PDB file of N, CA and C in Angstrom:
ATOM      1  N   LEU A 168     109.566 134.523 112.751  1.00 80.00           N
ATOM      2  CA  LEU A 168     110.513 134.486 111.650  1.00 80.00           C
ATOM      3  C   LEU A 168     110.287 133.282 110.746  1.00 80.00           C
ATOM      4  N   ASP A 169     110.062 132.118 111.362  1.00 83.00           N
ATOM      5  CA  ASP A 169     109.868 130.926 110.543  1.00 83.00           C
ATOM      6  C   ASP A 169     108.584 131.012 109.726  1.00 83.00           C
ATOM      7  N   MET A 170     107.560 131.603 110.300  1.00 87.00           N
ATOM      8  CA  MET A 170     106.307 131.751 109.565  1.00 87.00           C
ATOM      9  C   MET A 170     106.502 132.703 108.391  1.00 87.00           C
ATOM     10  N   ASP A 171     107.288 133.770 108.567  1.00 92.00           N
ATOM     11  CA  ASP A 171     107.570 134.691 107.466  1.00 92.00           C
ATOM     12  C   ASP A 171     108.326 133.989 106.347  1.00 92.00           C
ATOM     13  N   ARG A 172     109.308 133.165 106.729  1.00 92.00           N
ATOM     14  CA  ARG A 172     110.068 132.423 105.710  1.00 92.00           C
ATOM     15  C   ARG A 172     109.159 131.468 104.946  1.00 92.00           C
ATOM     16  N   LEU A 173     108.307 130.775 105.684  1.00 91.00           N
ATOM     17  CA  LEU A 173     107.402 129.814 105.057  1.00 91.00           C
ATOM     18  C   LEU A 173     106.454 130.519 104.090  1.00 91.00           C
ATOM     19  N   LEU A 174     105.835 131.592 104.531  1.00 91.00           N
ATOM     20  CA  LEU A 174     104.897 132.312 103.669  1.00 91.00           C
ATOM     21  C   LEU A 174     105.605 132.962 102.488  1.00 91.00           C
ATOM     22  N   GLY A 175     106.827 133.429 102.705  1.00 92.00           N
ATOM     23  CA  GLY A 175     107.597 134.006 101.604  1.00 92.00           C
ATOM     24  C   GLY A 175     107.906 132.986 100.526  1.00 92.00           C
ATOM     25  N   ARG A 176     108.282 131.775 100.936  1.00 91.00           N
ATOM     26  CA  ARG A 176     108.553 130.723  99.950  1.00 91.00           C
ATOM     27  C   ARG A 176     107.286 130.314  99.212  1.00 91.00           C
ATOM     28  N   ILE A 177     106.181 130.286  99.924  1.00 90.00           N
ATOM     29  CA  ILE A 177     104.923 129.911  99.272  1.00 90.00           C
ATOM     30  C   ILE A 177     104.520 130.983  98.263  1.00 90.00           C
ATOM     31  N   ARG A 178     104.715 132.255  98.611  1.00 93.00           N
ATOM     32  CA  ARG A 178     104.410 133.340  97.670  1.00 93.00           C
ATOM     33  C   ARG A 178     105.269 133.259  96.415  1.00 93.00           C
ATOM     34  N   GLN A 179     106.507 132.765  96.557  1.00 94.00           N
ATOM     35  CA  GLN A 179     107.408 132.640  95.414  1.00 94.00           C
ATOM     36  C   GLN A 179     107.106 131.406  94.570  1.00 94.00           C
ATOM     37  N   GLY A 180     106.158 130.595  95.016  1.00 90.00           N
ATOM     38  CA  GLY A 180     105.799 129.402  94.265  1.00 90.00           C
ATOM     39  C   GLY A 180     106.572 128.162  94.669  1.00 90.00           C
ATOM     40  N   GLN A 181     107.369 128.250  95.715  1.00 90.00           N
ATOM     41  CA  GLN A 181     108.148 127.112  96.203  1.00 90.00           C
ATOM     42  C   GLN A 181     107.374 126.445  97.339  1.00 90.00           C
ATOM     43  N   VAL A 182     106.338 125.709  96.981  1.00 89.00           N
ATOM     44  CA  VAL A 182     105.420 125.192  97.986  1.00 89.00           C
ATOM     45  C   VAL A 182     105.886 123.853  98.535  1.00 89.00           C
ATOM     46  N   PHE A 183     106.038 122.858  97.672  1.00 92.00           N
ATOM     47  CA  PHE A 183     106.335 121.505  98.118  1.00 92.00           C
ATOM     48  C   PHE A 183     107.836 121.272  98.155  1.00 92.00           C
ATOM     49  N   GLN A 184     108.461 121.768  99.222  1.00 93.00           N
ATOM     50  CA  GLN A 184     109.896 121.603  99.423  1.00 93.00           C
ATOM     51  C   GLN A 184     110.143 121.144 100.850  1.00 93.00           C
ATOM     52  N   TRP A 185     111.242 120.421 101.015  1.00 94.00           N
ATOM     53  CA  TRP A 185     111.543 119.882 102.346  1.00 94.00           C
ATOM     54  C   TRP A 185     111.858 120.987 103.347  1.00 94.00           C
ATOM     55  N   ALA A 186     112.356 122.117 102.890  1.00 93.00           N
ATOM     56  CA  ALA A 186     112.622 123.233 103.803  1.00 93.00           C
ATOM     57  C   ALA A 186     111.312 123.726 104.419  1.00 93.00           C
ATOM     58  N   ASN A 187     110.246 123.745 103.638  1.00 94.00           N
ATOM     59  CA  ASN A 187     108.942 124.160 104.166  1.00 94.00           C
ATOM     60  C   ASN A 187     108.410 123.145 105.175  1.00 94.00           C
ATOM     61  N   VAL A 188     108.627 121.866 104.895  1.00 95.00           N
ATOM     62  CA  VAL A 188     108.189 120.828 105.832  1.00 95.00           C
ATOM     63  C   VAL A 188     108.930 120.973 107.154  1.00 95.00           C
ATOM     64  N   ARG A 189     110.226 121.239 107.081  1.00 95.00           N
ATOM     65  CA  ARG A 189     111.008 121.435 108.319  1.00 95.00           C
ATOM     66  C   ARG A 189     110.521 122.658 109.097  1.00 95.00           C
ATOM     67  N   LEU A 190     110.174 123.731 108.380  1.00 94.00           N
ATOM     68  CA  LEU A 190     109.661 124.919 109.057  1.00 94.00           C
ATOM     69  C   LEU A 190     108.327 124.634 109.741  1.00 94.00           C
ATOM     70  N   ILE A 191     107.477 123.857 109.090  1.00 94.00           N
ATOM     71  CA  ILE A 191     106.194 123.524 109.705  1.00 94.00           C
ATOM     72  C   ILE A 191     106.405 122.663 110.944  1.00 94.00           C
ATOM     73  N   HIS A 192     107.319 121.706 110.869  1.00 95.00           N
ATOM     74  CA  HIS A 192     107.587 120.883 112.047  1.00 95.00           C
ATOM     75  C   HIS A 192     108.220 121.704 113.172  1.00 95.00           C
ATOM     76  N   ARG A 193     108.993 122.701 112.819  1.00 95.00           N
ATOM     77  CA  ARG A 193     109.548 123.583 113.842  1.00 95.00           C
ATOM     78  C   ARG A 193     108.445 124.395 114.507  1.00 95.00           C
ATOM     79  N   LEU A 194     107.442 124.800 113.728  1.00 94.00           N
ATOM     80  CA  LEU A 194     106.296 125.512 114.301  1.00 94.00           C
ATOM     81  C   LEU A 194     105.536 124.625 115.289  1.00 94.00           C
ATOM     82  N   VAL A 195     105.500 123.326 115.032  1.00 95.00           N
ATOM     83  CA  VAL A 195     104.870 122.398 115.979  1.00 95.00           C
ATOM     84  C   VAL A 195     105.599 122.448 117.316  1.00 95.00           C
ATOM     85  N   TRP A 196     106.920 122.442 117.276  1.00 96.00           N
ATOM     86  CA  TRP A 196     107.695 122.494 118.525  1.00 96.00           C
ATOM     87  C   TRP A 196     107.494 123.822 119.249  1.00 96.00           C
ATOM     88  N   TYR A 197     107.412 124.918 118.504  1.00 95.00           N
ATOM     89  CA  TYR A 197     107.141 126.212 119.137  1.00 95.00           C
ATOM     90  C   TYR A 197     105.788 126.211 119.832  1.00 95.00           C
ATOM     91  N   CYS A 198     104.794 125.665 119.161  1.00 95.00           N
ATOM     92  CA  CYS A 198     103.453 125.617 119.723  1.00 95.00           C
ATOM     93  C   CYS A 198     103.418 124.724 120.960  1.00 95.00           C
ATOM     94  N   ALA A 199     104.133 123.611 120.914  1.00 96.00           N
ATOM     95  CA  ALA A 199     104.195 122.718 122.072  1.00 96.00           C
ATOM     96  C   ALA A 199     104.885 123.392 123.250  1.00 96.00           C
ATOM     97  N   THR A 200     105.907 124.178 122.973  1.00 96.00           N
ATOM     98  CA  THR A 200     106.593 124.903 124.037  1.00 96.00           C
ATOM     99  C   THR A 200     105.671 125.917 124.696  1.00 96.00           C
ATOM    100  N   VAL A 201     104.913 126.640 123.885  1.00 95.00           N
ATOM    101  CA  VAL A 201     103.952 127.603 124.435  1.00 95.00           C
ATOM    102  C   VAL A 201     102.897 126.887 125.262  1.00 95.00           C
ATOM    103  N   SER A 202     102.468 125.735 124.803  1.00 95.00           N
ATOM    104  CA  SER A 202     101.476 124.963 125.540  1.00 95.00           C
ATOM    105  C   SER A 202     102.011 124.534 126.905  1.00 95.00           C
ATOM    106  N   LEU A 203     103.239 124.079 126.944  1.00 96.00           N
ATOM    107  CA  LEU A 203     103.830 123.672 128.224  1.00 96.00           C
ATOM    108  C   LEU A 203     104.036 124.848 129.170  1.00 96.00           C
ATOM    109  N   ILE A 204     104.443 125.984 128.615  1.00 96.00           N
ATOM    110  CA  ILE A 204     104.646 127.172 129.457  1.00 96.00           C
ATOM    111  C   ILE A 204     103.316 127.642 130.046  1.00 96.00           C
ATOM    112  N   THR A 205     102.271 127.657 129.207  1.00 96.00           N
ATOM    113  CA  THR A 205     100.970 128.093 129.730  1.00 96.00           C
ATOM    114  C   THR A 205     100.408 127.083 130.725  1.00 96.00           C
ATOM    115  N   LEU A 206     100.726 125.815 130.551  1.00 95.00           N
ATOM    116  CA  LEU A 206     100.286 124.811 131.525  1.00 95.00           C
ATOM    117  C   LEU A 206     100.967 125.035 132.869  1.00 95.00           C
ATOM    118  N   ALA A 207     102.251 125.368 132.835  1.00 95.00           N
ATOM    119  CA  ALA A 207     102.967 125.644 134.074  1.00 95.00           C
ATOM    120  C   ALA A 207     102.448 126.916 134.747  1.00 95.00           C
ATOM    121  N   CYS A 208     102.106 127.906 133.950  1.00 95.00           N
ATOM    122  CA  CYS A 208     101.605 129.171 134.499  1.00 95.00           C
ATOM    123  C   CYS A 208     100.150 129.070 134.949  1.00 95.00           C
ATOM    124  N   ALA A 209      99.462 128.042 134.517  1.00 94.00           N
ATOM    125  CA  ALA A 209      98.062 127.868 134.915  1.00 94.00           C
ATOM    126  C   ALA A 209      97.937 127.599 136.413  1.00 94.00           C
ATOM    127  N   TRP A 210      99.011 127.224 137.048  1.00 93.00           N
ATOM    128  CA  TRP A 210      99.014 127.027 138.501  1.00 93.00           C
ATOM    129  C   TRP A 210      98.671 128.337 139.216  1.00 93.00           C
ATOM    130  N   TRP A 211      99.184 129.456 138.671  1.00 95.00           N
ATOM    131  CA  TRP A 211      98.957 130.758 139.277  1.00 95.00           C
ATOM    132  C   TRP A 211      97.726 131.471 138.710  1.00 95.00           C
ATOM    133  N   TYR A 212      97.414 131.171 137.469  1.00 94.00           N
ATOM    134  CA  TYR A 212      96.273 131.821 136.813  1.00 94.00           C
ATOM    135  C   TYR A 212      95.469 130.748 136.068  1.00 94.00           C
ATOM    136  N   PRO A 213      94.485 130.152 136.731  1.00 93.00           N
ATOM    137  CA  PRO A 213      93.771 128.991 136.182  1.00 93.00           C
ATOM    138  C   PRO A 213      93.133 129.160 134.797  1.00 93.00           C
ATOM    139  N   PRO A 214      92.694 130.353 134.377  1.00 93.00           N
ATOM    140  CA  PRO A 214      92.133 130.445 133.012  1.00 93.00           C
ATOM    141  C   PRO A 214      93.129 130.100 131.899  1.00 93.00           C
ATOM    142  N   LEU A 215      94.405 130.044 132.206  1.00 94.00           N
ATOM    143  CA  LEU A 215      95.384 129.670 131.188  1.00 94.00           C
ATOM    144  C   LEU A 215      95.255 128.203 130.772  1.00 94.00           C
ATOM    145  N   VAL A 216      94.478 127.428 131.508  1.00 95.00           N
ATOM    146  CA  VAL A 216      94.237 126.044 131.101  1.00 95.00           C
ATOM    147  C   VAL A 216      93.540 126.026 129.741  1.00 95.00           C
ATOM    148  N   PHE A 217      92.638 126.965 129.521  1.00 96.00           N
ATOM    149  CA  PHE A 217      91.962 127.070 128.221  1.00 96.00           C
ATOM    150  C   PHE A 217      92.975 127.353 127.114  1.00 96.00           C
ATOM    151  N   VAL A 218      93.890 128.265 127.359  1.00 95.00           N
ATOM    152  CA  VAL A 218      94.925 128.586 126.369  1.00 95.00           C
ATOM    153  C   VAL A 218      95.802 127.356 126.122  1.00 95.00           C
ATOM    154  N   THR A 219      96.080 126.600 127.176  1.00 96.00           N
ATOM    155  CA  THR A 219      96.878 125.382 127.036  1.00 96.00           C
ATOM    156  C   THR A 219      96.175 124.378 126.123  1.00 96.00           C
ATOM    157  N   VAL A 220      94.887 124.198 126.309  1.00 96.00           N
ATOM    158  CA  VAL A 220      94.127 123.252 125.479  1.00 96.00           C
ATOM    159  C   VAL A 220      94.100 123.719 124.032  1.00 96.00           C
ATOM    160  N   VAL A 221      93.895 125.004 123.823  1.00 96.00           N
ATOM    161  CA  VAL A 221      93.837 125.533 122.456  1.00 96.00           C
ATOM    162  C   VAL A 221      95.187 125.376 121.762  1.00 96.00           C
ATOM    163  N   THR A 222      96.276 125.695 122.437  1.00 96.00           N
ATOM    164  CA  THR A 222      97.589 125.576 121.808  1.00 96.00           C
ATOM    165  C   THR A 222      97.965 124.113 121.591  1.00 96.00           C
ATOM    166  N   ALA A 223      97.543 123.224 122.474  1.00 96.00           N
ATOM    167  CA  ALA A 223      97.813 121.797 122.265  1.00 96.00           C
ATOM    168  C   ALA A 223      97.057 121.293 121.036  1.00 96.00           C
ATOM    169  N   PHE A 224      95.805 121.723 120.878  1.00 97.00           N
ATOM    170  CA  PHE A 224      95.037 121.341 119.685  1.00 97.00           C
ATOM    171  C   PHE A 224      95.667 121.927 118.432  1.00 97.00           C
ATOM    172  N   LEU A 225      96.105 123.174 118.501  1.00 96.00           N
ATOM    173  CA  LEU A 225      96.763 123.812 117.362  1.00 96.00           C
ATOM    174  C   LEU A 225      98.046 123.064 117.000  1.00 96.00           C
ATOM    175  N   CYS A 226      98.735 122.590 118.001  1.00 96.00           N
ATOM    176  CA  CYS A 226      99.953 121.809 117.787  1.00 96.00           C
ATOM    177  C   CYS A 226      99.632 120.548 116.983  1.00 96.00           C
ATOM    178  N   LEU A 227      98.554 119.874 117.340  1.00 96.00           N
ATOM    179  CA  LEU A 227      98.149 118.670 116.607  1.00 96.00           C
ATOM    180  C   LEU A 227      97.766 118.994 115.161  1.00 96.00           C
ATOM    181  N   VAL A 228      97.035 120.069 114.977  1.00 97.00           N
ATOM    182  CA  VAL A 228      96.605 120.451 113.628  1.00 97.00           C
ATOM    183  C   VAL A 228      97.810 120.800 112.755  1.00 97.00           C
ATOM    184  N   ILE A 229      98.737 121.568 113.302  1.00 96.00           N
ATOM    185  CA  ILE A 229      99.930 121.942 112.534  1.00 96.00           C
ATOM    186  C   ILE A 229     100.766 120.699 112.229  1.00 96.00           C
ATOM    187  N   GLY A 230     100.810 119.749 113.161  1.00 96.00           N
ATOM    188  CA  GLY A 230     101.531 118.500 112.913  1.00 96.00           C
ATOM    189  C   GLY A 230     100.935 117.716 111.760  1.00 96.00           C
ATOM    190  N   VAL A 231      99.621 117.664 111.694  1.00 97.00           N
ATOM    191  CA  VAL A 231      98.958 116.976 110.581  1.00 97.00           C
ATOM    192  C   VAL A 231      99.253 117.689 109.268  1.00 97.00           C
ATOM    193  N   VAL A 232      99.199 119.002 109.277  1.00 95.00           N
ATOM    194  CA  VAL A 232      99.515 119.765 108.064  1.00 95.00           C
ATOM    195  C   VAL A 232     100.957 119.504 107.631  1.00 95.00           C
ATOM    196  N   GLY A 233     101.867 119.422 108.587  1.00 95.00           N
ATOM    197  CA  GLY A 233     103.262 119.130 108.269  1.00 95.00           C
ATOM    198  C   GLY A 233     103.435 117.756 107.641  1.00 95.00           C
ATOM    199  N   ASN A 234     102.714 116.767 108.174  1.00 96.00           N
ATOM    200  CA  ASN A 234     102.798 115.419 107.601  1.00 96.00           C
ATOM    201  C   ASN A 234     102.189 115.370 106.203  1.00 96.00           C
ATOM    202  N   VAL A 235     101.104 116.091 105.993  1.00 96.00           N
ATOM    203  CA  VAL A 235     100.497 116.151 104.659  1.00 96.00           C
ATOM    204  C   VAL A 235     101.444 116.839 103.677  1.00 96.00           C
ATOM    205  N   MET A 236     102.081 117.908 104.118  1.00 95.00           N
ATOM    206  CA  MET A 236     103.051 118.594 103.255  1.00 95.00           C
ATOM    207  C   MET A 236     104.227 117.684 102.917  1.00 95.00           C
ATOM    208  N   GLY A 237     104.665 116.879 103.898  1.00 95.00           N
ATOM    209  CA  GLY A 237     105.744 115.935 103.636  1.00 95.00           C
ATOM    210  C   GLY A 237     105.349 114.907 102.586  1.00 95.00           C
ATOM    211  N   ALA A 238     104.134 114.367 102.706  1.00 95.00           N
ATOM    212  CA  ALA A 238     103.655 113.397 101.716  1.00 95.00           C
ATOM    213  C   ALA A 238     103.500 114.050 100.351  1.00 95.00           C
ATOM    214  N   ALA A 239     103.009 115.272 100.312  1.00 94.00           N
ATOM    215  CA  ALA A 239     102.853 115.981  99.039  1.00 94.00           C
ATOM    216  C   ALA A 239     104.208 116.294  98.417  1.00 94.00           C
ATOM    217  N   THR A 240     105.200 116.552  99.244  1.00 94.00           N
ATOM    218  CA  THR A 240     106.544 116.820  98.727  1.00 94.00           C
ATOM    219  C   THR A 240     107.125 115.573  98.078  1.00 94.00           C
ATOM    220  N   VAL A 241     106.893 114.415  98.691  1.00 93.00           N
ATOM    221  CA  VAL A 241     107.354 113.155  98.095  1.00 93.00           C
ATOM    222  C   VAL A 241     106.676 112.938  96.747  1.00 93.00           C
ATOM    223  N   LEU A 242     105.363 113.164  96.685  1.00 92.00           N
ATOM    224  CA  LEU A 242     104.645 113.004  95.418  1.00 92.00           C
ATOM    225  C   LEU A 242     105.146 113.995  94.367  1.00 92.00           C
ATOM    226  N   GLN A 243     105.424 115.219  94.773  1.00 91.00           N
ATOM    227  CA  GLN A 243     105.931 116.233  93.842  1.00 91.00           C
ATOM    228  C   GLN A 243     107.283 115.814  93.288  1.00 91.00           C
ATOM    229  N   GLU A 244     108.155 115.276  94.148  1.00 89.00           N
ATOM    230  CA  GLU A 244     109.469 114.829  93.679  1.00 89.00           C
ATOM    231  C   GLU A 244     109.338 113.661  92.709  1.00 89.00           C
ATOM    232  N   GLU A 245     108.401 112.749  92.976  1.00 87.00           N
ATOM    233  CA  GLU A 245     108.183 111.630  92.058  1.00 87.00           C
ATOM    234  C   GLU A 245     107.654 112.135  90.714  1.00 87.00           C
ATOM    235  N   ASN A 246     106.766 113.104  90.753  1.00 86.00           N
ATOM    236  CA  ASN A 246     106.222 113.643  89.500  1.00 86.00           C
ATOM    237  C   ASN A 246     107.257 114.421  88.715  1.00 86.00           C
ATOM    238  N   ASP A 247     108.203 115.062  89.410  1.00 83.00           N
ATOM    239  CA  ASP A 247     109.250 115.789  88.716  1.00 83.00           C
ATOM    240  C   ASP A 247     110.179 114.828  87.954  1.00 83.00           C
ATOM    241  N   LEU A 248     110.312 113.601  88.450  1.00 80.00           N
ATOM    242  CA  LEU A 248     111.177 112.616  87.805  1.00 80.00           C
ATOM    243  C   LEU A 248     110.479 111.897  86.654  1.00 80.00           C
ATOM    244  N   THR A 249     109.158 112.006  86.585  1.00 73.00           N
ATOM    245  CA  THR A 249     108.408 111.326  85.522  1.00 73.00           C
ATOM    246  C   THR A 249     108.478 112.141  84.239  1.00 73.00           C
ATOM    247  N   ILE A 250     108.700 111.434  83.150  1.00 64.00           N
ATOM    248  CA  ILE A 250     108.785 112.114  81.845  1.00 64.00           C
ATOM    249  C   ILE A 250     107.431 112.161  81.211  1.00 64.00           C
TER     250      ILE A 250
END
């Protein structure tokens, strides 16, 4: 649902907004939760360790994208105030 909201706002041209940054940070938490669940399940099915590593890396990448979006949102707000 959050990904649909994020993509919908981007399609509408509302890219650099704090609501989008919050959605991206929420996606980081979702990814981290999946990583922890797969790590716990890897006890019973060891190949899930690979899935855990991939989701942990994805979590880091999405976090960086969220921080970049936050910085871009600040710059966009500053530019909107400039005459």
